[in-house]
mmCIF file of N, CA and C in Angstrom:
data_model
loop_
_atom_site.group_PDB
_atom_site.id
_atom_site.type_symbol
_atom_site.label_atom_id
_atom_site.label_comp_id
_atom_site.label_asym_id
_atom_site.label_seq_id
_atom_site.Cartn_x
_atom_site.Cartn_y
_atom_site.Cartn_z
ATOM 1 N N UNK N 264 103.113 65.027 95.687
ATOM 2 C CA UNK N 264 102.122 65.238 94.740
ATOM 3 C C UNK N 264 101.920 67.150 93.877
ATOM 4 N N UNK N 265 102.407 67.148 92.664
ATOM 5 C CA UNK N 265 102.748 68.297 92.068
ATOM 6 C C UNK N 265 101.159 68.892 91.500
ATOM 7 N N UNK N 266 101.152 70.363 91.403
ATOM 8 C CA UNK N 266 99.748 70.839 91.260
ATOM 9 C C UNK N 266 99.281 70.673 89.502
ATOM 10 N N UNK N 267 100.216 69.990 88.676
ATOM 11 C CA UNK N 267 100.413 69.585 87.674
ATOM 12 C C UNK N 267 99.615 67.934 87.689
ATOM 13 N N UNK N 268 100.336 67.316 88.285
ATOM 14 C CA UNK N 268 100.149 65.702 88.418
ATOM 15 C C UNK N 268 98.739 66.278 88.638
ATOM 16 N N UNK N 269 98.014 66.481 90.870
ATOM 17 C CA UNK N 269 96.599 66.888 90.069
ATOM 18 C C UNK N 269 95.718 67.010 89.078
ATOM 19 N N UNK N 270 96.288 68.188 89.042
ATOM 20 C CA UNK N 270 95.241 68.540 87.177
ATOM 21 C C UNK N 270 95.380 67.265 86.902
ATOM 22 N N UNK N 271 95.946 66.479 85.934
ATOM 23 C CA UNK N 271 96.116 65.850 85.404
ATOM 24 C C UNK N 271 95.256 64.004 85.534
ATOM 25 N N UNK N 272 95.247 64.098 87.490
ATOM 26 C CA UNK N 272 94.785 62.810 87.899
ATOM 27 C C UNK N 272 93.286 63.304 87.625
ATOM 28 N N UNK N 273 92.962 64.983 88.170
ATOM 29 C CA UNK N 273 91.758 64.877 88.698
ATOM 30 C C UNK N 273 90.708 65.172 86.392
ATOM 31 N N UNK N 274 91.791 65.540 85.562
ATOM 32 C CA UNK N 274 91.145 65.082 84.344
ATOM 33 C C UNK N 274 90.651 64.059 84.150
ATOM 34 N N UNK N 275 91.971 63.129 84.082
ATOM 35 C CA UNK N 275 91.542 61.153 83.846
ATOM 36 C C UNK N 275 90.497 61.105 85.057
ATOM 37 N N UNK N 276 89.987 61.783 85.906
ATOM 38 C CA UNK N 276 88.853 61.022 86.547
ATOM 39 C C UNK N 276 86.848 61.416 86.126
ATOM 40 N N UNK N 277 87.318 62.599 85.763
ATOM 41 C CA UNK N 277 86.291 63.228 84.798
ATOM 42 C C UNK N 277 86.043 63.045 83.638
ATOM 43 N N UNK N 278 87.659 62.291 82.587
ATOM 44 C CA UNK N 278 87.101 61.649 81.757
ATOM 45 C C UNK N 278 86.311 59.962 81.733
ATOM 46 N N UNK N 279 86.996 59.803 83.212
ATOM 47 C CA UNK N 279 85.800 58.138 83.146
ATOM 48 C C UNK N 279 84.139 58.974 83.710
ATOM 49 N N UNK N 280 83.740 60.079 83.379
ATOM 50 C CA UNK N 280 82.371 59.775 83.881
ATOM 51 C C UNK N 280 82.011 60.404 82.506
ATOM 52 N N UNK N 281 82.283 60.403 81.419
ATOM 53 C CA UNK N 281 82.030 61.464 80.586
ATOM 54 C C UNK N 281 82.765 60.755 79.333
ATOM 55 N N UNK N 282 81.315 60.377 78.585
ATOM 56 C CA UNK N 282 81.113 58.973 77.254
ATOM 57 C C UNK N 282 80.941 60.322 75.862
ATOM 58 N N UNK N 283 82.474 60.535 75.256
ATOM 59 C CA UNK N 283 82.452 60.980 74.319
ATOM 60 C C UNK N 283 80.872 61.454 73.195
ATOM 61 N N UNK N 284 80.407 59.843 73.412
ATOM 62 C CA UNK N 284 78.725 59.657 72.413
ATOM 63 C C UNK N 284 77.238 60.133 73.124
ATOM 64 N N UNK N 285 77.673 59.622 74.316
ATOM 65 C CA UNK N 285 76.440 59.935 75.338
ATOM 66 C C UNK N 285 76.098 61.381 76.058
ATOM 67 N N UNK N 286 77.606 61.979 76.240
ATOM 68 C CA UNK N 286 77.771 62.838 76.909
ATOM 69 C C UNK N 286 77.570 62.337 78.707
ATOM 70 N N UNK N 287 77.250 62.921 79.363
ATOM 71 C CA UNK N 287 77.611 62.822 80.776
ATOM 72 C C UNK N 287 76.785 61.851 81.107
ATOM 73 N N UNK N 288 77.836 60.901 81.368
ATOM 74 C CA UNK N 288 76.743 59.448 82.452
ATOM 75 C C UNK N 288 76.403 59.676 83.554
ATOM 76 N N UNK N 289 74.794 58.933 83.716
ATOM 77 C CA UNK N 289 74.306 59.711 84.818
ATOM 78 C C UNK N 289 73.947 58.326 85.288
ATOM 79 N N UNK N 290 74.605 57.894 86.752
ATOM 80 C CA UNK N 290 74.268 57.109 87.533
ATOM 81 C C UNK N 290 72.969 57.025 87.778
ATOM 82 N N UNK N 291 72.874 55.562 87.958
ATOM 83 C CA UNK N 291 71.372 55.398 87.839
ATOM 84 C C UNK N 291 70.493 55.269 88.594
ATOM 85 N N UNK N 292 70.680 55.492 89.916
ATOM 86 C CA UNK N 292 70.432 55.389 91.638
ATOM 87 C C UNK N 292 69.944 57.172 91.106
ATOM 88 N N UNK N 293 70.636 57.676 90.816
ATOM 89 C CA UNK N 293 70.723 58.988 90.700
ATOM 90 C C UNK N 293 69.506 58.891 90.387
ATOM 91 N N UNK N 294 69.086 58.818 88.990
ATOM 92 C CA UNK N 294 67.306 58.908 88.526
ATOM 93 C C UNK N 294 66.686 58.524 89.769
ATOM 94 N N UNK N 295 66.461 57.885 90.662
ATOM 95 C CA UNK N 295 65.516 57.155 91.580
ATOM 96 C C UNK N 295 66.331 58.604 92.731
ATOM 97 N N UNK N 296 66.930 58.817 93.127
ATOM 98 C CA UNK N 296 67.431 59.395 94.210
ATOM 99 C C UNK N 296 67.598 58.503 94.988
ATOM 100 N N UNK N 297 68.658 57.906 95.161
ATOM 101 C CA UNK N 297 69.069 56.507 95.658
ATOM 102 C C UNK N 297 68.366 55.137 96.122
ATOM 103 N N UNK N 298 66.903 55.870 95.162
ATOM 104 C CA UNK N 298 65.842 54.369 96.480
ATOM 105 C C UNK N 298 65.965 52.764 95.280
ATOM 106 N N UNK N 299 65.979 51.667 95.499
ATOM 107 C CA UNK N 299 66.480 50.602 95.457
ATOM 108 C C UNK N 299 64.497 49.967 94.411
ATOM 109 N N UNK N 300 63.836 50.033 96.149
ATOM 110 C CA UNK N 300 62.452 49.276 95.523
ATOM 111 C C UNK N 300 60.998 50.407 95.742
ATOM 112 N N UNK N 301 60.424 50.316 94.963
ATOM 113 C CA UNK N 301 59.044 50.971 95.476
ATOM 114 C C UNK N 301 57.846 50.277 96.355
ATOM 115 N N UNK N 302 57.393 50.774 96.701
ATOM 116 C CA UNK N 302 56.212 50.189 97.157
ATOM 117 C C UNK N 302 54.985 49.028 96.244
ATOM 118 N N UNK N 303 54.824 49.272 95.297
ATOM 119 C CA UNK N 303 54.471 49.107 93.408
ATOM 120 C C UNK N 303 55.015 47.736 93.411
ATOM 121 N N UNK N 304 56.355 47.770 93.929
ATOM 122 C CA UNK N 304 57.157 46.250 93.504
ATOM 123 C C UNK N 304 56.453 44.846 93.200
ATOM 124 N N UNK N 305 55.867 44.326 93.934
ATOM 125 C CA UNK N 305 55.761 42.920 93.793
ATOM 126 C C UNK N 305 54.166 42.675 92.575
ATOM 127 N N UNK N 306 54.160 44.412 91.717
ATOM 128 C CA UNK N 306 52.909 44.021 91.229
ATOM 129 C C UNK N 306 53.821 44.830 89.799
ATOM 130 N N UNK N 307 55.075 45.371 89.678
ATOM 131 C CA UNK N 307 55.549 44.335 88.420
ATOM 132 C C UNK N 307 56.986 43.795 88.015
ATOM 133 N N UNK N 308 56.162 42.622 88.504
ATOM 134 C CA UNK N 308 56.905 41.356 87.678
ATOM 135 C C UNK N 308 57.611 42.142 86.036
ATOM 136 N N UNK N 309 58.748 41.287 85.591
ATOM 137 C CA UNK N 309 59.055 41.338 83.339
ATOM 138 C C UNK N 309 57.932 41.833 83.267
ATOM 139 N N UNK N 310 56.455 40.893 83.490
ATOM 140 C CA UNK N 310 55.697 41.106 82.405
ATOM 141 C C UNK N 310 54.463 41.985 82.346
ATOM 142 N N UNK N 311 53.791 42.968 83.536
ATOM 143 C CA UNK N 311 53.565 43.399 84.256
ATOM 144 C C UNK N 311 53.952 44.036 82.795
ATOM 145 N N UNK N 312 51.799 45.197 82.541
ATOM 146 C CA UNK N 312 51.658 45.972 81.659
ATOM 147 C C UNK N 312 51.863 47.447 82.495
ATOM 148 N N UNK N 313 52.409 48.228 81.409
ATOM 149 C CA UNK N 313 52.214 49.663 82.065
ATOM 150 C C UNK N 313 51.273 50.475 80.870
ATOM 151 N N UNK N 314 50.341 51.025 81.705
ATOM 152 C CA UNK N 314 49.481 51.522 80.384
ATOM 153 C C UNK N 314 48.765 53.239 81.002
ATOM 154 N N UNK N 315 49.017 54.124 80.148
ATOM 155 C CA UNK N 315 48.800 55.486 80.392
ATOM 156 C C UNK N 315 47.641 56.090 81.203
ATOM 157 N N UNK N 316 47.176 56.776 82.423
ATOM 158 C CA UNK N 316 46.478 57.040 82.595
ATOM 159 C C UNK N 316 45.787 58.229 81.390
ATOM 160 N N UNK N 317 44.510 58.738 81.077
ATOM 161 C CA UNK N 317 44.055 59.715 80.325
ATOM 162 C C UNK N 317 44.202 60.888 80.487
ATOM 163 N N UNK N 318 44.747 61.159 82.064
ATOM 164 C CA UNK N 318 45.228 62.403 82.198
ATOM 165 C C UNK N 318 46.586 62.636 82.519
ATOM 166 N N UNK N 319 47.019 61.517 82.241
ATOM 167 C CA UNK N 319 48.585 61.584 82.076
ATOM 168 C C UNK N 319 49.181 62.869 81.069
ATOM 169 N N UNK N 320 47.975 62.490 79.792
ATOM 170 C CA UNK N 320 48.672 63.810 79.081
ATOM 171 C C UNK N 320 48.811 65.832 79.646
ATOM 172 N N UNK N 321 47.847 65.579 80.194
ATOM 173 C CA UNK N 321 48.304 66.843 80.702
ATOM 174 C C UNK N 321 49.805 67.090 82.028
ATOM 175 N N UNK N 322 49.598 65.912 82.899
ATOM 176 C CA UNK N 322 50.853 66.094 83.584
ATOM 177 C C UNK N 322 52.217 66.021 83.134
ATOM 178 N N UNK N 323 52.550 65.982 82.078
ATOM 179 C CA UNK N 323 53.494 65.511 81.524
ATOM 180 C C UNK N 323 54.484 66.831 81.172
ATOM 181 N N UNK N 324 53.674 67.834 80.968
ATOM 182 C CA UNK N 324 54.778 69.364 81.672
ATOM 183 C C UNK N 324 54.423 69.524 83.018
ATOM 184 N N UNK N 325 54.332 68.637 83.839
ATOM 185 C CA UNK N 325 54.786 68.738 85.420
ATOM 186 C C UNK N 325 55.721 69.213 85.728
ATOM 187 N N UNK N 326 56.759 69.587 85.970
ATOM 188 C CA UNK N 326 58.047 70.061 85.794
ATOM 189 C C UNK N 326 59.012 69.309 87.284
ATOM 190 N N UNK N 327 57.632 68.591 87.747
ATOM 191 C CA UNK N 327 58.297 67.599 89.229
ATOM 192 C C UNK N 327 58.801 66.034 88.886
ATOM 193 N N UNK N 328 58.537 66.119 87.351
ATOM 194 C CA UNK N 328 58.622 64.925 86.865
ATOM 195 C C UNK N 328 60.111 64.447 85.508
ATOM 196 N N UNK N 329 61.018 63.854 85.855
ATOM 197 C CA UNK N 329 61.852 63.529 85.408
ATOM 198 C C UNK N 329 62.104 63.528 83.663
ATOM 199 N N UNK N 330 63.068 63.689 83.214
ATOM 200 C CA UNK N 330 62.336 63.065 81.598
ATOM 201 C C UNK N 330 62.572 61.797 81.355
ATOM 202 N N UNK N 331 62.524 60.702 82.007
ATOM 203 C CA UNK N 331 62.619 59.314 82.525
ATOM 204 C C UNK N 331 61.166 59.264 82.549
ATOM 205 N N UNK N 332 60.767 59.836 83.965
ATOM 206 C CA UNK N 332 59.373 59.679 84.040
ATOM 207 C C UNK N 332 57.991 60.013 82.562
ATOM 208 N N UNK N 333 58.739 60.874 81.952
ATOM 209 C CA UNK N 333 57.791 61.990 80.935
ATOM 210 C C UNK N 333 58.084 60.675 80.084
ATOM 211 N N UNK N 334 59.431 60.102 79.008
ATOM 212 C CA UNK N 334 59.078 58.808 78.750
ATOM 213 C C UNK N 334 58.520 57.819 78.737
ATOM 214 N N UNK N 335 58.396 57.562 79.745
ATOM 215 C CA UNK N 335 57.769 56.651 79.832
ATOM 216 C C UNK N 335 55.924 56.282 79.808
ATOM 217 N N UNK N 336 55.491 57.425 80.674
ATOM 218 C CA UNK N 336 54.627 58.338 80.143
ATOM 219 C C UNK N 336 54.242 58.484 78.557
ATOM 220 N N UNK N 337 55.162 59.103 77.653
ATOM 221 C CA UNK N 337 54.540 59.324 76.511
ATOM 222 C C UNK N 337 54.455 57.968 75.610
ATOM 223 N N UNK N 338 55.520 57.099 75.876
ATOM 224 C CA UNK N 338 55.817 55.328 75.272
ATOM 225 C C UNK N 338 54.195 54.811 76.081
ATOM 226 N N UNK N 339 53.511 54.677 76.827
ATOM 227 C CA UNK N 339 52.465 54.138 77.170
ATOM 228 C C UNK N 339 51.155 54.511 76.797
ATOM 229 N N UNK N 340 51.403 55.813 76.484
ATOM 230 C CA UNK N 340 50.331 56.697 75.790
ATOM 231 C C UNK N 340 50.252 55.610 74.585
ATOM 232 N N UNK N 341 50.956 55.707 73.796
ATOM 233 C CA UNK N 341 50.684 55.136 72.883
ATOM 234 C C UNK N 341 50.620 53.190 72.660
ATOM 235 N N UNK N 342 51.146 52.765 73.786
ATOM 236 C CA UNK N 342 50.561 51.858 73.770
ATOM 237 C C UNK N 342 50.900 50.979 74.881
ATOM 238 N N UNK N 343 50.007 49.856 76.022
ATOM 239 C CA UNK N 343 50.452 49.236 76.554
ATOM 240 C C UNK N 343 52.018 48.482 76.735
ATOM 241 N N UNK N 344 53.554 48.806 77.419
ATOM 242 C CA UNK N 344 54.864 48.337 77.492
ATOM 243 C C UNK N 344 54.642 47.056 78.868
ATOM 244 N N UNK N 345 55.585 46.118 78.798
ATOM 245 C CA UNK N 345 55.536 45.276 79.560
ATOM 246 C C UNK N 345 56.629 46.685 80.778
ATOM 247 N N UNK N 346 57.062 46.386 81.518
ATOM 248 C CA UNK N 346 58.431 46.473 82.484
ATOM 249 C C UNK N 346 59.473 45.763 81.389
ATOM 250 N N UNK N 347 59.804 44.967 81.367
ATOM 251 C CA UNK N 347 60.521 44.505 80.302
ATOM 252 C C UNK N 347 60.863 45.112 79.563
ATOM 253 N N UNK N 348 59.891 45.461 78.245
ATOM 254 C CA UNK N 348 60.037 46.552 77.704
ATOM 255 C C UNK N 348 60.793 47.742 77.547
ATOM 256 N N UNK N 349 59.555 48.443 78.109
ATOM 257 C CA UNK N 349 60.479 49.758 78.494
ATOM 258 C C UNK N 349 61.858 49.925 79.559
ATOM 259 N N UNK N 350 62.500 49.410 80.375
ATOM 260 C CA UNK N 350 63.480 48.619 80.447
ATOM 261 C C UNK N 350 64.620 48.619 79.359
ATOM 262 N N UNK N 351 64.243 48.009 78.554
ATOM 263 C CA UNK N 351 64.833 47.654 76.929
ATOM 264 C C UNK N 351 64.286 48.933 76.397
ATOM 265 N N UNK N 352 63.147 49.516 76.153
ATOM 266 C CA UNK N 352 63.563 50.663 75.327
ATOM 267 C C UNK N 352 64.301 52.093 76.199
ATOM 268 N N UNK N 353 64.301 52.415 76.864
ATOM 269 C CA UNK N 353 64.597 53.315 77.716
ATOM 270 C C UNK N 353 66.011 52.857 77.547
ATOM 271 N N UNK N 354 66.767 52.225 77.903
ATOM 272 C CA UNK N 354 68.068 51.224 78.110
ATOM 273 C C UNK N 354 68.433 51.621 79.193
ATOM 274 N N UNK N 355 67.867 51.205 80.404
ATOM 275 C CA UNK N 355 68.035 51.315 81.588
ATOM 276 C C UNK N 355 67.773 50.247 82.289
ATOM 277 N N UNK N 356 68.212 49.782 83.640
ATOM 278 C CA UNK N 356 68.290 48.460 84.747
ATOM 279 C C UNK N 356 66.705 48.275 84.443
ATOM 280 N N UNK N 357 66.238 47.678 84.925
ATOM 281 C CA UNK N 357 65.244 47.591 85.499
ATOM 282 C C UNK N 357 64.654 47.323 87.124
ATOM 283 N N UNK N 358 65.482 47.695 87.832
ATOM 284 C CA UNK N 358 65.037 47.830 88.912
ATOM 285 C C UNK N 358 65.019 49.391 88.868
ATOM 286 N N UNK N 359 66.085 50.564 88.078
ATOM 287 C CA UNK N 359 65.585 50.913 88.281
ATOM 288 C C UNK N 359 63.878 51.922 87.134
ATOM 289 N N UNK N 360 63.640 50.855 86.547
ATOM 290 C CA UNK N 360 62.096 51.234 86.148
ATOM 291 C C UNK N 360 61.487 51.016 86.819
ATOM 292 N N UNK N 361 61.533 50.058 87.573
ATOM 293 C CA UNK N 361 60.568 49.472 88.381
ATOM 294 C C UNK N 361 59.875 51.038 89.465
ATOM 295 N N UNK N 362 61.224 51.154 89.758
ATOM 296 C CA UNK N 362 61.393 52.544 90.740
ATOM 297 C C UNK N 362 60.372 53.427 89.867
ATOM 298 N N UNK N 363 60.884 53.605 89.377
ATOM 299 C CA UNK N 363 59.907 54.694 88.206
ATOM 300 C C UNK N 363 58.175 54.712 87.573
ATOM 301 N N UNK N 364 58.451 52.868 87.334
ATOM 302 C CA UNK N 364 56.929 53.662 87.681
ATOM 303 C C UNK N 364 56.648 53.619 88.675
ATOM 304 N N UNK N 365 56.702 53.105 89.967
ATOM 305 C CA UNK N 365 56.235 53.148 90.923
ATOM 306 C C UNK N 365 56.015 54.919 91.041
ATOM 307 N N UNK N 366 56.396 55.276 90.604
ATOM 308 C CA UNK N 366 56.317 57.058 91.736
ATOM 309 C C UNK N 366 55.055 57.540 90.387
ATOM 310 N N UNK N 367 55.440 57.212 89.412
ATOM 311 C CA UNK N 367 54.004 57.213 88.471
ATOM 312 C C UNK N 367 52.770 57.092 88.611
ATOM 313 N N UNK N 368 52.780 55.377 89.422
ATOM 314 C CA UNK N 368 51.269 54.960 90.245
ATOM 315 C C UNK N 368 51.689 56.108 90.632
ATOM 316 N N UNK N 369 51.717 56.546 92.057
ATOM 317 C CA UNK N 369 50.925 56.870 93.193
ATOM 318 C C UNK N 369 50.592 58.250 92.420
ATOM 319 N N UNK N 370 51.817 59.008 91.364
ATOM 320 C CA UNK N 370 51.011 60.273 91.086
ATOM 321 C C UNK N 370 50.004 59.935 90.597
ATOM 322 N N UNK N 371 49.161 58.564 89.856
ATOM 323 C CA UNK N 371 48.048 58.287 89.278
ATOM 324 C C UNK N 371 48.489 58.979 87.975
ATOM 325 N N UNK N 372 49.640 58.619 86.956
ATOM 326 C CA UNK N 372 49.396 59.050 85.877
ATOM 327 C C UNK N 372 49.613 57.665 84.884
ATOM 328 N N UNK N 373 49.724 56.443 85.092
ATOM 329 C CA UNK N 373 49.620 54.413 84.987
ATOM 330 C C UNK N 373 48.841 54.100 85.979
ATOM 331 N N UNK N 374 48.367 53.007 85.311
ATOM 332 C CA UNK N 374 48.473 52.253 85.988
ATOM 333 C C UNK N 374 49.195 50.520 85.750
ATOM 334 N N UNK N 375 48.828 49.163 86.174
ATOM 335 C CA UNK N 375 49.796 48.179 85.850
ATOM 336 C C UNK N 375 48.666 47.209 85.454
ATOM 337 N N UNK N 376 49.246 46.070 85.261
ATOM 338 C CA UNK N 376 47.546 45.063 84.522
ATOM 339 C C UNK N 376 48.544 43.746 84.277
ATOM 340 N N UNK N 377 48.388 43.151 85.644
ATOM 341 C CA UNK N 377 49.056 41.851 85.632
ATOM 342 C C UNK N 377 48.460 40.726 84.973
ATOM 343 N N UNK N 378 49.116 39.717 84.109
ATOM 344 C CA UNK N 378 48.379 38.514 83.522
ATOM 345 C C UNK N 378 48.639 37.824 84.171
ATOM 346 N N UNK N 379 47.248 37.319 83.894
ATOM 347 C CA UNK N 379 46.602 35.832 85.290
ATOM 348 C C UNK N 379 47.673 34.893 85.657
ATOM 349 N N UNK N 380 48.677 34.580 86.644
ATOM 350 C CA UNK N 380 49.305 33.179 86.671
ATOM 351 C C UNK N 380 48.837 31.990 86.160
ATOM 352 N N UNK N 381 49.621 31.274 85.768
ATOM 353 C CA UNK N 381 49.037 30.142 84.918
ATOM 354 C C UNK N 381 48.738 28.969 86.373
ATOM 355 N N UNK N 382 49.139 29.677 87.373
ATOM 356 C CA UNK N 382 48.370 28.454 88.497
ATOM 357 C C UNK N 382 46.510 28.989 88.635
ATOM 358 N N UNK N 383 46.304 30.153 88.223
ATOM 359 C CA UNK N 383 44.542 30.548 88.052
ATOM 360 C C UNK N 383 43.912 30.487 87.687
ATOM 361 N N UNK N 384 44.509 29.635 86.063
ATOM 362 C CA UNK N 384 43.793 29.418 85.025
ATOM 363 C C UNK N 384 43.419 27.911 84.819
ATOM 364 N N UNK N 385 42.586 28.403 84.102
ATOM 365 C CA UNK N 385 41.588 27.102 84.066
ATOM 366 C C UNK N 385 42.272 25.758 83.941
ATOM 367 N N UNK N 386 42.473 24.080 84.411
ATOM 368 C CA UNK N 386 43.050 23.073 83.603
ATOM 369 C C UNK N 386 42.488 22.614 82.131
ATOM 370 N N UNK N 387 43.036 22.188 81.830
ATOM 371 C CA UNK N 387 42.539 21.821 80.114
ATOM 372 C C UNK N 387 41.678 20.918 80.093
ATOM 373 N N UNK N 388 42.061 20.168 80.812
ATOM 374 C CA UNK N 388 40.653 18.677 81.019
ATOM 375 C C UNK N 388 39.374 19.705 81.585
ATOM 376 N N UNK N 389 39.202 20.802 82.423
ATOM 377 C CA UNK N 389 37.385 21.549 82.399
ATOM 378 C C UNK N 389 37.639 21.935 81.318
ATOM 379 N N UNK N 390 38.009 22.174 80.570
ATOM 380 C CA UNK N 390 37.919 23.771 79.624
ATOM 381 C C UNK N 390 37.142 22.346 78.201
ATOM 382 N N UNK N 391 38.012 21.041 78.418
ATOM 383 C CA UNK N 391 37.737 19.815 77.569
ATOM 384 C C UNK N 391 36.385 19.919 77.613
ATOM 385 N N UNK N 392 35.767 18.916 78.491
ATOM 386 C CA UNK N 392 34.509 18.462 79.260
ATOM 387 C C UNK N 392 33.563 20.134 78.942
ATOM 388 N N UNK N 393 34.065 21.049 78.965
ATOM 389 C CA UNK N 393 33.350 21.812 78.530
ATOM 390 C C UNK N 393 32.700 22.591 76.878
ATOM 391 N N UNK N 394 33.775 21.955 76.531
ATOM 392 C CA UNK N 394 33.045 22.326 74.757
ATOM 393 C C UNK N 394 32.475 20.766 74.749
ATOM 394 N N UNK N 395 32.777 19.563 75.491
ATOM 395 C CA UNK N 395 32.336 18.147 75.084
ATOM 396 C C UNK N 395 31.021 19.044 75.350
ATOM 397 N N UNK N 396 30.737 20.038 76.327
ATOM 398 C CA UNK N 396 29.342 19.478 77.253
ATOM 399 C C UNK N 396 28.178 20.215 76.074
ATOM 400 N N UNK N 397 29.306 21.668 75.560
ATOM 401 C CA UNK N 397 28.309 22.637 74.337
ATOM 402 C C UNK N 397 27.956 21.691 72.992
ATOM 403 N N UNK N 398 28.515 20.622 72.459
ATOM 404 C CA UNK N 398 28.887 20.175 71.530
ATOM 405 C C UNK N 398 27.436 19.043 71.492
ATOM 406 N N UNK N 399 27.668 18.799 73.223
ATOM 407 C CA UNK N 399 26.760 17.648 73.264
ATOM 408 C C UNK N 399 25.090 18.151 73.337
ATOM 409 N N UNK N 400 24.858 19.614 73.338
ATOM 410 C CA UNK N 400 23.650 20.425 73.046
ATOM 411 C C UNK N 400 23.397 20.490 71.682
#
């Protein structure tokens, strides 16, 4: 292989990692430093709400946070967002967003509120009996 052929192959390879509209492509695992799981994963289902802590405003200037961490905090400061909404807003895979949220949980910059599972909600029959009992008063 000649030097010119080698250079052309390298240019083709480099072009694969560059999108004219988006700029250089960063692989999702690079954002999470290769991590695919977080200790808080059990709490981070798709509908779990992520809420920014009040002290998160000061921490956004922290140089240790990636731009994605900062964006999650900024979005959640405006209003609580679900994990799925954050993934859609950031245009990132849910697994990556879960790891990033886990980092923010560890740093105590956000907290997570999980909805009540349907199995733990009161039975409709019990609720009707309570209403009827209140009406009878």
